[in-house]
Amino acid sequence: MATESRPATAAPELLAHVDGLRADADRMDGYAERLRGAAATLGGHTEAPEWSGTTLERQAAACTAAAAQLRTAATALLAHATE
């Protein structure tokens, strides 16, 4: 993942929000990874409900989508902050 540079002309408060959005995006990617790991682990157990893998994969996809949206928001806020 590429991190955009932060211009010195932007307000510190907005830059803090940009950093927060990026951190949240990274956190969501981490959650997606953990959910996929859980799905893989449960997939090897016959006692796990049939729906568990599909449900965990769907939740992981939602986390990945949320991470992308957070990064888009961070980019837009950074652009606004430097106008």
PDB file of C-alpha atoms in Angstrom:
ATOM      1  CA  MET A   1       0.000   0.000   0.000  1.00  0.00           C
ATOM      2  CA  ALA A   2       1.383   3.389  -0.966  1.00  0.00           C
ATOM      3  CA  THR A   3       1.198   6.210   1.514  1.00  0.00           C
ATOM      4  CA  GLU A   4       0.619   9.633   0.046  1.00  0.00           C
ATOM      5  CA  SER A   5       2.810  12.470   1.197  1.00  0.00           C
ATOM      6  CA  ARG A   6       1.325  15.054   3.495  1.00  0.00           C
ATOM      7  CA  PRO A   7       1.772  18.658   2.435  1.00  0.00           C
ATOM      8  CA  ALA A   8       2.958  21.134   5.042  1.00  0.00           C
ATOM      9  CA  THR A   9       0.244  23.611   4.042  1.00  0.00           C
ATOM     10  CA  ALA A  10      -2.655  21.465   5.279  1.00  0.00           C
ATOM     11  CA  ALA A  11      -4.320  22.076   8.633  1.00  0.00           C
ATOM     12  CA  PRO A  12      -2.941  19.754  11.336  1.00  0.00           C
ATOM     13  CA  GLU A  13      -6.463  18.745  12.391  1.00  0.00           C
ATOM     14  CA  LEU A  14      -7.323  17.568   8.896  1.00  0.00           C
ATOM     15  CA  LEU A  15      -4.050  15.721   8.574  1.00  0.00           C
ATOM     16  CA  ALA A  16      -4.835  13.936  11.838  1.00  0.00           C
ATOM     17  CA  HIS A  17      -8.166  12.831  10.373  1.00  0.00           C
ATOM     18  CA  VAL A  18      -6.421  11.626   7.211  1.00  0.00           C
ATOM     19  CA  ASP A  19      -4.031   9.589   9.349  1.00  0.00           C
ATOM     20  CA  GLY A  20      -6.955   8.222  11.348  1.00  0.00           C
ATOM     21  CA  LEU A  21      -8.818   7.162   8.212  1.00  0.00           C
ATOM     22  CA  ARG A  22      -5.735   5.412   6.894  1.00  0.00           C
ATOM     23  CA  ALA A  23      -5.199   3.635  10.208  1.00  0.00           C
ATOM     24  CA  ASP A  24      -8.824   2.524  10.223  1.00  0.00           C
ATOM     25  CA  ALA A  25      -8.410   1.204   6.662  1.00  0.00           C
ATOM     26  CA  ASP A  26      -5.375  -0.807   7.726  1.00  0.00           C
ATOM     27  CA  ARG A  27      -7.341  -2.140  10.691  1.00  0.00           C
ATOM     28  CA  MET A  28     -10.208  -3.213   8.415  1.00  0.00           C
ATOM     29  CA  ASP A  29      -7.748  -5.031   6.142  1.00  0.00           C
ATOM     30  CA  GLY A  30      -6.427  -6.811   9.227  1.00  0.00           C
ATOM     31  CA  TYR A  31      -9.931  -7.840  10.232  1.00  0.00           C
ATOM     32  CA  ALA A  32     -10.530  -9.202   6.732  1.00  0.00           C
ATOM     33  CA  GLU A  33      -7.364 -11.257   6.971  1.00  0.00           C
ATOM     34  CA  ARG A  34      -8.392 -12.648  10.356  1.00  0.00           C
ATOM     35  CA  LEU A  35     -11.867 -13.515   9.085  1.00  0.00           C
ATOM     36  CA  ARG A  36     -10.424 -15.340   6.082  1.00  0.00           C
ATOM     37  CA  GLY A  37      -8.103 -17.228   8.409  1.00  0.00           C
ATOM     38  CA  ALA A  38     -11.028 -18.238  10.578  1.00  0.00           C
ATOM     39  CA  ALA A  39     -12.945 -19.390   7.504  1.00  0.00           C
ATOM     40  CA  ALA A  40      -9.987 -21.507   6.400  1.00  0.00           C
ATOM     41  CA  THR A  41      -9.625 -23.002   9.869  1.00  0.00           C
ATOM     42  CA  LEU A  42     -13.313 -23.813  10.160  1.00  0.00           C
ATOM     43  CA  GLY A  43     -13.348 -25.251   6.656  1.00  0.00           C
ATOM     44  CA  GLY A  44     -11.205 -28.108   7.914  1.00  0.00           C
ATOM     45  CA  HIS A  45     -13.603 -29.078  10.701  1.00  0.00           C
ATOM     46  CA  THR A  46     -16.603 -31.262  10.033  1.00  0.00           C
ATOM     47  CA  GLU A  47     -18.294 -29.934  13.173  1.00  0.00           C
ATOM     48  CA  ALA A  48     -18.400 -26.367  11.831  1.00  0.00           C
ATOM     49  CA  PRO A  49     -21.727 -25.236  10.410  1.00  0.00           C
ATOM     50  CA  GLU A  50     -21.908 -25.319   6.603  1.00  0.00           C
ATOM     51  CA  TRP A  51     -22.702 -21.613   6.417  1.00  0.00           C
ATOM     52  CA  SER A  52     -19.759 -20.461   8.533  1.00  0.00           C
ATOM     53  CA  GLY A  53     -17.161 -20.307   5.756  1.00  0.00           C
ATOM     54  CA  THR A  54     -19.435 -18.419   3.381  1.00  0.00           C
ATOM     55  CA  THR A  55     -20.520 -16.005   6.080  1.00  0.00           C
ATOM     56  CA  LEU A  56     -16.954 -15.301   7.194  1.00  0.00           C
ATOM     57  CA  GLU A  57     -15.813 -14.773   3.599  1.00  0.00           C
ATOM     58  CA  ARG A  58     -18.708 -12.361   3.029  1.00  0.00           C
ATOM     59  CA  GLN A  59     -17.757 -10.422   6.139  1.00  0.00           C
ATOM     60  CA  ALA A  60     -14.113 -10.361   5.027  1.00  0.00           C
ATOM     61  CA  ALA A  61     -15.175  -8.933   1.662  1.00  0.00           C
ATOM     62  CA  ALA A  62     -17.192  -6.251   3.459  1.00  0.00           C
ATOM     63  CA  CYS A  63     -14.130  -5.335   5.540  1.00  0.00           C
ATOM     64  CA  THR A  64     -11.993  -5.096   2.397  1.00  0.00           C
ATOM     65  CA  ALA A  65     -14.600  -2.866   0.739  1.00  0.00           C
ATOM     66  CA  ALA A  66     -14.778  -0.667   3.840  1.00  0.00           C
ATOM     67  CA  ALA A  67     -10.978  -0.347   3.835  1.00  0.00           C
ATOM     68  CA  ALA A  68     -11.049   0.826   0.230  1.00  0.00           C
ATOM     69  CA  GLN A  69     -13.753   3.373   1.037  1.00  0.00           C
ATOM     70  CA  LEU A  70     -11.774   4.672   4.007  1.00  0.00           C
ATOM     71  CA  ARG A  71      -8.692   5.113   1.818  1.00  0.00           C
ATOM     72  CA  THR A  72     -10.787   6.952  -0.760  1.00  0.00           C
ATOM     73  CA  ALA A  73     -12.124   9.219   1.974  1.00  0.00           C
ATOM     74  CA  ALA A  74      -8.595   9.880   3.234  1.00  0.00           C
ATOM     75  CA  THR A  75      -7.438  10.803  -0.269  1.00  0.00           C
ATOM     76  CA  ALA A  76     -10.409  13.131  -0.766  1.00  0.00           C
ATOM     77  CA  LEU A  77      -9.885  14.788   2.611  1.00  0.00           C
ATOM     78  CA  LEU A  78      -6.201  15.270   1.887  1.00  0.00           C
ATOM     79  CA  ALA A  79      -7.066  16.884  -1.455  1.00  0.00           C
ATOM     80  CA  HIS A  80      -9.549  19.168   0.291  1.00  0.00           C
ATOM     81  CA  ALA A  81      -7.047  20.040   2.992  1.00  0.00           C
ATOM     82  CA  THR A  82      -4.494  21.213   0.457  1.00  0.00           C
ATOM     83  CA  GLU A  83      -6.823  23.338  -1.707  1.00  0.00           C
TER      84      GLU A  83
END
